[in-house]
Short mmCIF file of C-alpha atoms in Angstrom, two decimals:
data_model
loop_
_atom_site.label_atom_id
_atom_site.label_comp_id
_atom_site.label_asym_id
_atom_site.label_seq_id
_atom_site.Cartn_x
_atom_site.Cartn_y
_atom_site.Cartn_z
CA UNK Q 1 -0.24 -0.04 -0.13
CA UNK Q 2 2.62 2.54 0.89
CA UNK Q 3 4.33 1.75 -2.35
CA UNK Q 4 1.23 2.41 -4.28
CA UNK Q 5 1.05 5.55 -2.54
CA UNK Q 6 4.43 6.78 -3.13
CA UNK Q 7 4.17 5.69 -6.79
CA UNK Q 8 1.13 7.77 -7.16
CA UNK Q 9 2.67 10.97 -5.27
CA UNK Q 10 5.77 10.36 -8.05
CA UNK Q 11 3.55 10.51 -11.02
CA UNK Q 12 1.72 13.32 -9.54
CA UNK Q 13 4.87 15.30 -9.11
CA UNK Q 14 6.33 14.21 -12.38
CA UNK Q 15 2.94 15.59 -13.84
CA UNK Q 16 3.07 18.83 -12.34
CA UNK Q 17 6.89 19.22 -13.19
CA UNK Q 18 5.99 18.51 -16.66
CA UNK Q 19 3.39 20.92 -16.57
CA UNK Q 20 5.17 23.46 -15.18
CA UNK Q 21 8.21 22.96 -17.78
CA UNK Q 22 5.62 23.32 -20.73
CA UNK Q 23 4.59 26.43 -19.41
CA UNK Q 24 7.92 28.08 -19.03
CA UNK Q 25 9.19 26.86 -22.59
CA UNK Q 26 5.96 28.12 -24.05
CA UNK Q 27 6.44 31.39 -22.25
CA UNK Q 28 10.21 31.36 -23.28
CA UNK Q 29 9.30 30.69 -27.00
CA UNK Q 30 6.68 33.39 -26.66
CA UNK Q 31 8.96 36.15 -25.65
CA UNK Q 32 11.51 35.04 -28.33
CA UNK Q 33 9.40 34.94 -31.21
CA UNK Q 34 7.92 38.63 -29.82
CA UNK Q 35 11.67 39.95 -29.86
CA UNK Q 36 12.69 38.25 -33.00
CA UNK Q 37 15.97 37.05 -31.32
CA UNK Q 38 17.42 33.94 -31.19
CA UNK Q 39 17.60 33.43 -27.54
CA UNK Q 40 15.58 34.50 -24.41
CA UNK Q 41 17.90 35.77 -21.50
CA UNK Q 42 17.18 37.02 -18.05
CA UNK Q 43 18.48 40.58 -19.22
CA UNK Q 44 15.84 40.62 -22.11
CA UNK Q 45 13.34 40.16 -19.38
CA UNK Q 46 14.91 42.61 -17.28
CA UNK Q 47 15.12 45.23 -20.39
CA UNK Q 48 11.64 44.29 -21.37
CA UNK Q 49 10.63 45.00 -17.73
CA UNK Q 50 12.34 48.49 -17.65
CA UNK Q 51 11.02 49.30 -21.24
CA UNK Q 52 7.52 49.04 -19.88
CA UNK Q 53 8.31 51.11 -17.07
CA UNK Q 54 9.87 53.63 -19.29
CA UNK Q 55 7.12 53.51 -21.73
CA UNK Q 56 4.47 54.12 -18.92
CA UNK Q 57 6.45 57.07 -17.60
CA UNK Q 58 5.80 59.05 -20.71
CA UNK Q 59 2.53 58.72 -20.93
CA UNK Q 60 1.06 61.64 -19.35
CA UNK Q 61 3.92 64.17 -19.01
CA UNK Q 62 2.49 65.78 -22.29
CA UNK Q 63 -0.58 66.21 -20.46
CA UNK Q 64 0.08 67.30 -16.86
CA UNK Q 65 3.04 69.71 -17.76
CA UNK Q 66 0.66 71.89 -19.85
CA UNK Q 67 -1.76 71.83 -17.10
CA UNK Q 68 0.58 73.28 -15.13
CA UNK Q 69 1.47 76.14 -17.36
CA UNK Q 70 -1.97 76.31 -18.91
CA UNK Q 71 -2.26 80.17 -17.80
CA UNK Q 72 1.10 81.02 -19.56
CA UNK Q 73 0.43 78.98 -22.46
CA UNK Q 74 -3.03 80.68 -22.84
CA UNK Q 75 -1.38 84.29 -22.90
CA UNK Q 76 1.25 83.46 -25.23
CA UNK Q 77 -0.70 82.12 -27.30
CA UNK Q 78 -3.96 84.38 -26.97
CA UNK Q 79 -6.02 81.55 -26.37
CA UNK Q 80 -9.81 81.98 -24.96
CA UNK Q 81 -11.34 79.87 -22.40
CA UNK Q 82 -13.31 77.84 -25.02
CA UNK Q 83 -10.04 77.04 -27.18
CA UNK Q 84 -8.03 76.15 -23.96
CA UNK Q 85 -10.91 73.67 -23.14
CA UNK Q 86 -10.43 72.28 -26.51
CA UNK Q 87 -6.97 72.02 -25.83
CA UNK Q 88 -7.67 69.82 -22.65
CA UNK Q 89 -10.12 67.83 -25.12
CA UNK Q 90 -7.32 67.05 -27.47
CA UNK Q 91 -5.88 64.10 -25.46
CA UNK Q 92 -8.89 61.80 -25.33
CA UNK Q 93 -9.90 62.52 -28.71
CA UNK Q 94 -6.19 61.46 -30.17
CA UNK Q 95 -6.68 58.50 -27.70
CA UNK Q 96 -9.70 57.18 -29.30
CA UNK Q 97 -8.73 57.80 -32.77
CA UNK Q 98 -5.40 56.59 -33.16
CA UNK Q 99 -5.92 54.06 -30.11
CA UNK Q 100 -8.27 51.72 -32.17
CA UNK Q 101 -5.57 51.32 -34.61
CA UNK Q 102 -2.97 49.82 -32.28
CA UNK Q 103 -4.06 46.14 -32.53
CA UNK Q 104 -3.53 46.18 -36.16
CA UNK Q 105 -0.23 47.90 -36.21
CA UNK Q 106 0.90 45.42 -33.83
CA UNK Q 107 -0.09 42.42 -36.03
CA UNK Q 108 1.74 44.13 -38.88
CA UNK Q 109 4.72 45.26 -37.42
CA UNK Q 110 5.09 43.56 -33.78
CA UNK Q 111 3.80 45.53 -30.50
CA UNK Q 112 7.65 46.61 -29.81
CA UNK Q 113 7.98 48.48 -32.98
CA UNK Q 114 4.85 50.22 -32.31
CA UNK Q 115 5.74 51.09 -29.01
CA UNK Q 116 9.01 52.41 -30.15
CA UNK Q 117 7.15 54.53 -32.60
CA UNK Q 118 5.30 55.65 -30.27
CA UNK Q 119 8.27 56.70 -27.90
CA UNK Q 120 9.71 58.54 -30.83
CA UNK Q 121 6.17 60.48 -31.80
CA UNK Q 122 6.26 61.51 -28.13
CA UNK Q 123 9.53 62.61 -28.15
CA UNK Q 124 9.21 64.72 -31.37
CA UNK Q 125 5.82 66.20 -30.33
CA UNK Q 126 7.21 67.48 -27.30
CA UNK Q 127 9.78 69.06 -29.05
CA UNK Q 128 8.01 70.61 -31.81
CA UNK Q 129 4.80 72.04 -29.74
CA UNK Q 130 6.55 74.89 -27.81
CA UNK Q 131 8.38 76.26 -30.71
CA UNK Q 132 5.50 75.53 -33.80
CA UNK Q 133 4.60 79.20 -33.53
CA UNK Q 134 0.71 79.56 -32.99
CA UNK Q 135 -2.23 77.73 -31.82
CA UNK Q 136 -2.58 75.45 -34.63
CA UNK Q 137 1.15 74.17 -34.82
CA UNK Q 138 0.73 73.80 -30.76
CA UNK Q 139 -2.19 71.70 -31.51
CA UNK Q 140 -0.75 69.59 -34.20
CA UNK Q 141 2.24 68.91 -32.49
CA UNK Q 142 0.68 67.86 -29.00
CA UNK Q 143 -1.60 65.44 -31.29
CA UNK Q 144 1.53 63.76 -32.47
CA UNK Q 145 2.75 63.29 -29.29
CA UNK Q 146 -0.79 61.82 -28.08
CA UNK Q 147 -0.72 59.74 -31.04
CA UNK Q 148 2.15 58.01 -29.84
CA UNK Q 149 0.72 57.94 -26.15
CA UNK Q 150 -2.53 56.29 -27.62
CA UNK Q 151 -0.67 53.51 -28.95
CA UNK Q 152 1.29 52.67 -26.17
CA UNK Q 153 -1.98 52.80 -23.86
CA UNK Q 154 -3.62 50.24 -25.88
CA UNK Q 155 -0.49 47.91 -26.06
CA UNK Q 156 0.62 47.85 -22.44
CA UNK Q 157 -2.09 45.69 -21.32
CA UNK Q 158 -1.42 43.52 -24.02
CA UNK Q 159 2.22 43.27 -23.48
CA UNK Q 160 1.86 42.36 -20.13
CA UNK Q 161 -0.92 39.76 -20.48
CA UNK Q 162 1.10 37.93 -23.12
CA UNK Q 163 4.51 38.15 -21.91
CA UNK Q 164 3.67 38.06 -18.10
CA UNK Q 165 0.47 35.77 -17.70
CA UNK Q 166 1.02 34.76 -14.05
CA UNK Q 167 1.65 38.33 -12.87
CA UNK Q 168 -0.88 40.45 -14.68
CA UNK Q 169 -1.71 42.14 -11.32
CA UNK Q 170 1.83 42.61 -10.15
CA UNK Q 171 3.02 43.96 -13.68
CA UNK Q 172 -0.15 46.27 -14.10
CA UNK Q 173 0.66 47.92 -10.69
CA UNK Q 174 3.92 48.11 -11.61
CA UNK Q 175 2.99 49.87 -15.04
CA UNK Q 176 0.38 51.87 -13.49
CA UNK Q 177 2.75 52.97 -10.68
CA UNK Q 178 5.48 54.27 -13.13
CA UNK Q 179 2.50 56.05 -15.35
CA UNK Q 180 1.58 57.48 -11.92
CA UNK Q 181 4.72 58.76 -11.11
CA UNK Q 182 5.53 60.18 -14.49
CA UNK Q 183 2.23 61.96 -14.23
CA UNK Q 184 2.70 63.59 -10.89
CA UNK Q 185 6.69 64.57 -11.42
CA UNK Q 186 5.73 66.41 -14.67
CA UNK Q 187 3.05 68.16 -12.62
CA UNK Q 188 5.36 68.67 -9.70
CA UNK Q 189 8.62 69.74 -11.41
CA UNK Q 190 7.24 71.79 -14.61
CA UNK Q 191 6.99 75.56 -12.96
CA UNK Q 192 10.24 74.99 -10.91
CA UNK Q 193 12.03 73.49 -14.27
CA UNK Q 194 10.52 76.46 -15.91
CA UNK Q 195 11.57 79.13 -13.64
CA UNK Q 196 15.44 77.63 -13.65
CA UNK Q 197 15.28 77.48 -17.56
CA UNK Q 198 14.68 81.39 -17.48
CA UNK Q 199 10.90 81.77 -16.68
CA UNK Q 200 9.86 80.90 -20.36
CA UNK Q 201 7.11 78.30 -20.89
CA UNK Q 202 8.53 76.83 -24.38
CA UNK Q 203 11.82 74.97 -22.80
CA UNK Q 204 9.56 74.09 -19.39
CA UNK Q 205 7.63 72.23 -21.51
CA UNK Q 206 10.19 70.87 -24.35
CA UNK Q 207 12.41 69.40 -21.36
CA UNK Q 208 9.92 66.64 -21.09
CA UNK Q 209 10.96 65.20 -24.42
CA UNK Q 210 14.31 63.56 -22.55
CA UNK Q 211 11.78 61.02 -21.07
CA UNK Q 212 10.69 60.06 -24.35
CA UNK Q 213 14.08 59.69 -25.80
CA UNK Q 214 15.16 57.62 -22.83
CA UNK Q 215 12.29 55.11 -23.33
CA UNK Q 216 12.63 54.78 -27.14
CA UNK Q 217 16.17 53.86 -26.74
CA UNK Q 218 14.88 50.71 -24.22
CA UNK Q 219 12.63 49.74 -26.82
CA UNK Q 220 15.25 49.20 -29.72
CA UNK Q 221 15.92 45.43 -29.08
CA UNK Q 222 12.50 44.60 -29.44
CA UNK Q 223 11.70 46.56 -32.70
CA UNK Q 224 12.86 43.61 -34.84
CA UNK Q 225 9.80 41.46 -34.57
CA UNK Q 226 7.64 41.88 -37.40
CA UNK Q 227 5.17 38.75 -36.78
CA UNK Q 228 5.43 39.43 -32.97
CA UNK Q 229 1.72 39.38 -32.49
CA UNK Q 230 0.72 36.67 -34.47
CA UNK Q 231 3.44 34.42 -32.80
CA UNK Q 232 3.01 35.57 -29.35
CA UNK Q 233 -0.83 35.22 -29.76
CA UNK Q 234 -0.48 31.41 -30.70
CA UNK Q 235 1.53 30.59 -27.68
CA UNK Q 236 -0.14 32.91 -25.42
CA UNK Q 237 -3.76 32.03 -26.31
CA UNK Q 238 -2.37 28.23 -25.96
CA UNK Q 239 -1.23 28.89 -22.22
CA UNK Q 240 -4.52 30.59 -21.19
CA UNK Q 241 -6.51 27.73 -22.35
CA UNK Q 242 -4.46 24.92 -20.43
CA UNK Q 243 -7.29 24.88 -18.03
CA UNK Q 244 -9.78 23.88 -20.56
CA UNK Q 245 -7.92 21.36 -22.57
CA UNK Q 246 -9.50 18.16 -23.23
CA UNK Q 247 -8.13 14.83 -21.96
CA UNK Q 248 -6.03 14.28 -24.84
CA UNK Q 249 -4.39 17.88 -24.61
CA UNK Q 250 -6.19 19.23 -27.67
CA UNK Q 251 -7.13 22.78 -27.49
CA UNK Q 252 -10.78 24.03 -28.26
CA UNK Q 253 -10.45 26.54 -31.13
CA UNK Q 254 -11.56 29.76 -30.25
CA UNK Q 255 -14.50 31.38 -31.81
CA UNK Q 256 -13.96 35.06 -33.18
CA UNK Q 257 -15.54 37.75 -30.91
CA UNK Q 258 -17.90 40.52 -31.62
CA UNK Q 259 -16.91 42.52 -28.82
CA UNK Q 260 -19.84 44.94 -29.28
CA UNK Q 261 -22.44 42.35 -28.03
CA UNK Q 262 -20.50 41.98 -24.71
CA UNK Q 263 -22.37 43.67 -21.77
CA UNK Q 264 -19.08 43.32 -19.63
CA UNK Q 265 -17.35 45.36 -22.77
CA UNK Q 266 -19.82 48.20 -22.81
CA UNK Q 267 -19.61 48.71 -19.00
CA UNK Q 268 -15.96 48.67 -18.93
CA UNK Q 269 -15.98 51.10 -21.81
CA UNK Q 270 -18.06 53.38 -20.07
CA UNK Q 271 -16.19 53.16 -17.14
CA UNK Q 272 -12.91 53.93 -18.65
CA UNK Q 273 -14.67 56.91 -20.34
CA UNK Q 274 -16.03 58.63 -17.22
CA UNK Q 275 -12.65 57.82 -15.40
CA UNK Q 276 -10.69 59.30 -18.10
CA UNK Q 277 -13.21 62.28 -18.32
CA UNK Q 278 -12.52 63.12 -14.39
CA UNK Q 279 -8.82 62.41 -15.17
CA UNK Q 280 -8.52 64.95 -17.94
CA UNK Q 281 -10.52 67.32 -16.11
CA UNK Q 282 -8.29 67.23 -13.37
CA UNK Q 283 -5.14 67.07 -15.33
CA UNK Q 284 -6.17 70.14 -17.72
CA UNK Q 285 -8.02 72.19 -15.32
CA UNK Q 286 -7.23 71.30 -11.42
CA UNK Q 287 -4.24 73.61 -11.23
CA UNK Q 288 -5.97 76.55 -12.64
CA UNK Q 289 -8.92 75.95 -9.97
CA UNK Q 290 -6.61 76.16 -7.26
CA UNK Q 291 -5.14 79.21 -8.45
CA UNK Q 292 -8.52 80.74 -9.12
CA UNK Q 293 -9.22 80.02 -5.13
CA UNK Q 294 -5.79 82.21 -4.30
CA UNK Q 295 -2.99 79.66 -4.34
CA UNK Q 296 0.23 80.35 -5.81
CA UNK Q 297 1.35 79.18 -8.96
CA UNK Q 298 4.02 76.84 -7.38
CA UNK Q 299 1.59 75.59 -4.75
CA UNK Q 300 -0.87 74.69 -7.14
CA UNK Q 301 1.60 72.55 -9.48
CA UNK Q 302 2.21 71.02 -5.90
CA UNK Q 303 -1.19 70.13 -5.25
CA UNK Q 304 -1.73 68.63 -8.87
CA UNK Q 305 1.22 66.53 -8.25
CA UNK Q 306 -0.15 65.07 -5.05
CA UNK Q 307 -3.40 64.00 -6.68
CA UNK Q 308 -1.21 62.19 -9.40
CA UNK Q 309 1.34 60.98 -6.79
CA UNK Q 310 -1.31 59.13 -4.92
CA UNK Q 311 -1.31 56.93 -7.94
CA UNK Q 312 2.36 55.90 -7.20
CA UNK Q 313 1.61 53.40 -3.98
CA UNK Q 314 -1.97 52.50 -4.99
CA UNK Q 315 -1.64 51.93 -8.46
CA UNK Q 316 0.68 49.09 -7.43
CA UNK Q 317 -1.60 47.95 -4.43
CA UNK Q 318 -4.99 48.19 -6.32
CA UNK Q 319 -4.25 45.77 -9.21
CA UNK Q 320 -2.84 43.04 -7.01
CA UNK Q 321 -6.03 43.83 -4.40
CA UNK Q 322 -8.37 43.39 -7.67
CA UNK Q 323 -6.57 40.19 -8.90
CA UNK Q 324 -7.63 38.49 -5.62
CA UNK Q 325 -11.14 39.37 -5.66
CA UNK Q 326 -14.08 37.73 -7.39
CA UNK Q 327 -15.87 41.24 -7.65
CA UNK Q 328 -13.97 44.57 -8.12
CA UNK Q 329 -17.34 46.55 -7.29
CA UNK Q 330 -16.17 47.06 -3.72
CA UNK Q 331 -12.90 48.85 -5.19
CA UNK Q 332 -14.93 50.96 -7.68
CA UNK Q 333 -17.31 52.35 -4.88
CA UNK Q 334 -14.80 53.30 -2.38
CA UNK Q 335 -12.74 55.30 -5.13
CA UNK Q 336 -16.10 56.87 -6.43
CA UNK Q 337 -17.09 58.17 -2.76
CA UNK Q 338 -13.38 59.42 -2.17
CA UNK Q 339 -13.86 61.52 -5.52
CA UNK Q 340 -17.61 62.64 -4.30
CA UNK Q 341 -15.77 63.88 -0.95
CA UNK Q 342 -13.28 65.71 -2.64
CA UNK Q 343 -15.27 67.79 -5.06
CA UNK Q 344 -17.76 68.64 -2.30
CA UNK Q 345 -14.57 69.86 -0.46
CA UNK Q 346 -13.33 72.14 -3.71
CA UNK Q 347 -16.45 73.27 -3.73
CA UNK Q 348 -16.97 74.80 -0.20
CA UNK Q 349 -13.51 75.49 0.69
CA UNK Q 350 -11.14 75.07 -2.21
CA UNK Q 351 -8.35 76.80 -0.57
CA UNK Q 352 -8.76 76.04 3.14
CA UNK Q 353 -8.71 72.42 2.97
CA UNK Q 354 -6.76 71.79 -0.45
CA UNK Q 355 -4.37 69.40 0.62
CA UNK Q 356 -6.97 67.21 1.88
CA UNK Q 357 -9.24 67.63 -1.13
CA UNK Q 358 -6.12 66.84 -3.59
CA UNK Q 359 -5.52 63.58 -1.47
CA UNK Q 360 -9.12 62.60 -1.73
CA UNK Q 361 -9.03 63.39 -5.51
CA UNK Q 362 -5.88 61.75 -5.60
CA UNK Q 363 -7.40 58.30 -4.16
CA UNK Q 364 -10.54 58.56 -6.66
CA UNK Q 365 -8.03 59.15 -9.69
CA UNK Q 366 -6.88 55.38 -9.04
CA UNK Q 367 -9.75 54.11 -11.01
CA UNK Q 368 -7.65 54.24 -13.94
CA UNK Q 369 -5.19 51.11 -13.00
CA UNK Q 370 -8.10 49.35 -11.76
CA UNK Q 371 -9.74 49.81 -15.12
CA UNK Q 372 -6.71 48.41 -16.54
CA UNK Q 373 -6.62 45.41 -14.44
CA UNK Q 374 -10.03 44.92 -15.26
CA UNK Q 375 -9.30 44.76 -19.16
CA UNK Q 376 -6.77 41.77 -18.20
CA UNK Q 377 -9.10 40.08 -15.89
CA UNK Q 378 -12.32 40.39 -18.27
CA UNK Q 379 -11.02 38.19 -21.27
CA UNK Q 380 -8.87 35.05 -21.00
CA UNK Q 381 -7.03 34.96 -24.03
CA UNK Q 382 -4.16 37.47 -25.77
CA UNK Q 383 -6.79 38.19 -28.50
CA UNK Q 384 -9.74 39.03 -26.29
CA UNK Q 385 -7.42 41.31 -24.17
CA UNK Q 386 -6.44 43.05 -27.47
CA UNK Q 387 -9.80 43.53 -28.69
CA UNK Q 388 -11.12 44.55 -25.50
CA UNK Q 389 -8.23 47.08 -24.80
CA UNK Q 390 -8.95 48.89 -28.04
CA UNK Q 391 -12.77 48.69 -27.68
CA UNK Q 392 -12.55 49.91 -23.92
CA UNK Q 393 -9.88 52.57 -24.64
CA UNK Q 394 -10.91 53.94 -27.66
CA UNK Q 395 -14.81 54.17 -26.86
CA UNK Q 396 -13.94 55.06 -23.50
CA UNK Q 397 -11.84 58.00 -24.55
CA UNK Q 398 -14.35 59.12 -26.99
CA UNK Q 399 -16.91 59.82 -24.26
CA UNK Q 400 -14.42 61.57 -22.32
CA UNK Q 401 -14.17 64.13 -25.20
CA UNK Q 402 -17.07 66.52 -24.48
CA UNK Q 403 -16.05 66.65 -20.45
CA UNK Q 404 -12.80 68.93 -20.52
CA UNK Q 405 -14.35 71.35 -23.26
CA UNK Q 406 -17.50 71.74 -21.58
CA UNK Q 407 -15.43 72.53 -18.23
CA UNK Q 408 -14.00 75.47 -20.04
CA UNK Q 409 -17.16 76.58 -21.50
CA UNK Q 410 -19.20 76.55 -18.22
CA UNK Q 411 -16.14 78.21 -16.62
CA UNK Q 412 -16.11 80.95 -19.17
CA UNK Q 413 -19.71 81.79 -19.01
CA UNK Q 414 -20.72 81.34 -15.57
CA UNK Q 415 -17.04 83.32 -14.21
CA UNK Q 416 -16.54 80.35 -11.39
CA UNK Q 417 -15.84 77.10 -10.72
CA UNK Q 418 -19.26 76.00 -9.40
CA UNK Q 419 -21.01 74.40 -12.16
CA UNK Q 420 -17.85 72.82 -13.17
CA UNK Q 421 -17.43 71.10 -9.89
CA UNK Q 422 -21.00 70.05 -9.86
CA UNK Q 423 -20.80 68.85 -13.20
CA UNK Q 424 -17.72 66.58 -11.93
CA UNK Q 425 -19.64 65.44 -9.06
CA UNK Q 426 -22.48 64.17 -10.76
CA UNK Q 427 -20.55 62.35 -13.38
CA UNK Q 428 -19.00 60.51 -10.61
CA UNK Q 429 -22.37 58.83 -9.64
CA UNK Q 430 -22.76 56.76 -13.28
CA UNK Q 431 -18.79 56.18 -12.89
CA UNK Q 432 -19.69 53.93 -9.85
CA UNK Q 433 -22.91 52.14 -11.25
CA UNK Q 434 -21.00 50.75 -14.66
CA UNK Q 435 -17.70 50.01 -12.37
CA UNK Q 436 -19.56 47.87 -10.19
CA UNK Q 437 -21.11 46.03 -13.66
CA UNK Q 438 -17.76 46.03 -15.18
CA UNK Q 439 -16.02 44.44 -12.26
CA UNK Q 440 -18.64 41.27 -12.16
CA UNK Q 441 -16.67 37.93 -12.30
CA UNK Q 442 -17.21 37.06 -15.95
CA UNK Q 443 -15.33 37.46 -19.35
CA UNK Q 444 -16.03 38.69 -22.73
CA UNK Q 445 -15.62 35.65 -24.77
CA UNK Q 446 -18.68 34.14 -22.73
CA UNK Q 447 -20.72 37.12 -24.16
CA UNK Q 448 -19.23 38.07 -27.39
CA UNK Q 449 -18.68 34.57 -29.29
CA UNK Q 450 -20.48 34.49 -32.52
#
């Protein structure tokens, strides 16, 4: 009897080791094909992680650096409040228009090449826009930088899902934390850097192109993959389907998705759009709200930085907690309540409790890493994540376009921030509701197959 038990344990251990070795080999082949290299070494893994972090750092300075100097840019270019509101609506518009093309470009050129191109576009746009010579040129150069951001926005969750399938929560947290760091450092440092460079807003905005150049260098080794997406998708889908393999080890063929038939996809897209609305209103206008309340420009930049820097620790914690919960609705509710409290304080005592409101709004802004995490959790395969990421982000950013523009119009015609803040508060309620729906434990493959 003891011999039989030992034999069974031996066979069980052998099968476990075989499955582990198979998954390891598959992941190695996935990453190898994705980079176009003959061997995948530990330093390539570390370089990929570094590239993800550097790319994430570059996804918001183009926006928050402008928010910190919006008044100076408006005066320098002769913008009205409505045009400035249009300027703050450009980011979600570009994200919606260019983000939808990311999966197709990744299939053709490989995700590494597309992200590399995105970093180049960010660098070029940030260098050109301060010296473009007018509002039209400024908008065009900003759109170029935002195009690079849009492509990387969509592909980051896909890359994390494919190359780190067993660490989606921790890698999404790392990526989100780096994004929050880049957002906050640009908000906090833009005014001091501008003053150090002579007080002119042009070099204060252009200096952030250095980050884009550094990120582009890190992605050079991953540029050569022409068929990365197809190769990685084959291996990644196989890895995701291990649990559904039949007794003979054969994989069931995955039917194509009609993503618009998925209620979860729509809920996630609307949630993404509403949190993006709040985020871009914050990045575009929050510093000005504090300045109009009597706070100095430098302090207003620091307050905006506090809002953004809250995402550094929380963006690492929230995805890890979210992946351990069957339903992410409770996290959505907590973040929404913090946002409502922050807006209420901003309405009644914008200067007196400024630091408290900044902390609360910073917690609320962490809906973004939660949305990214849910993108990875609401699909089983790499193809599903790619479709869901493109759909949720492109649709979501389309939804968010009117928000910053409407805030600018309301501010200009009402002469104060009461109506804009009331609008921000009102939008938080549907954000909570659709976020709870998006957080349910289900996948788009179950809802959107033909």
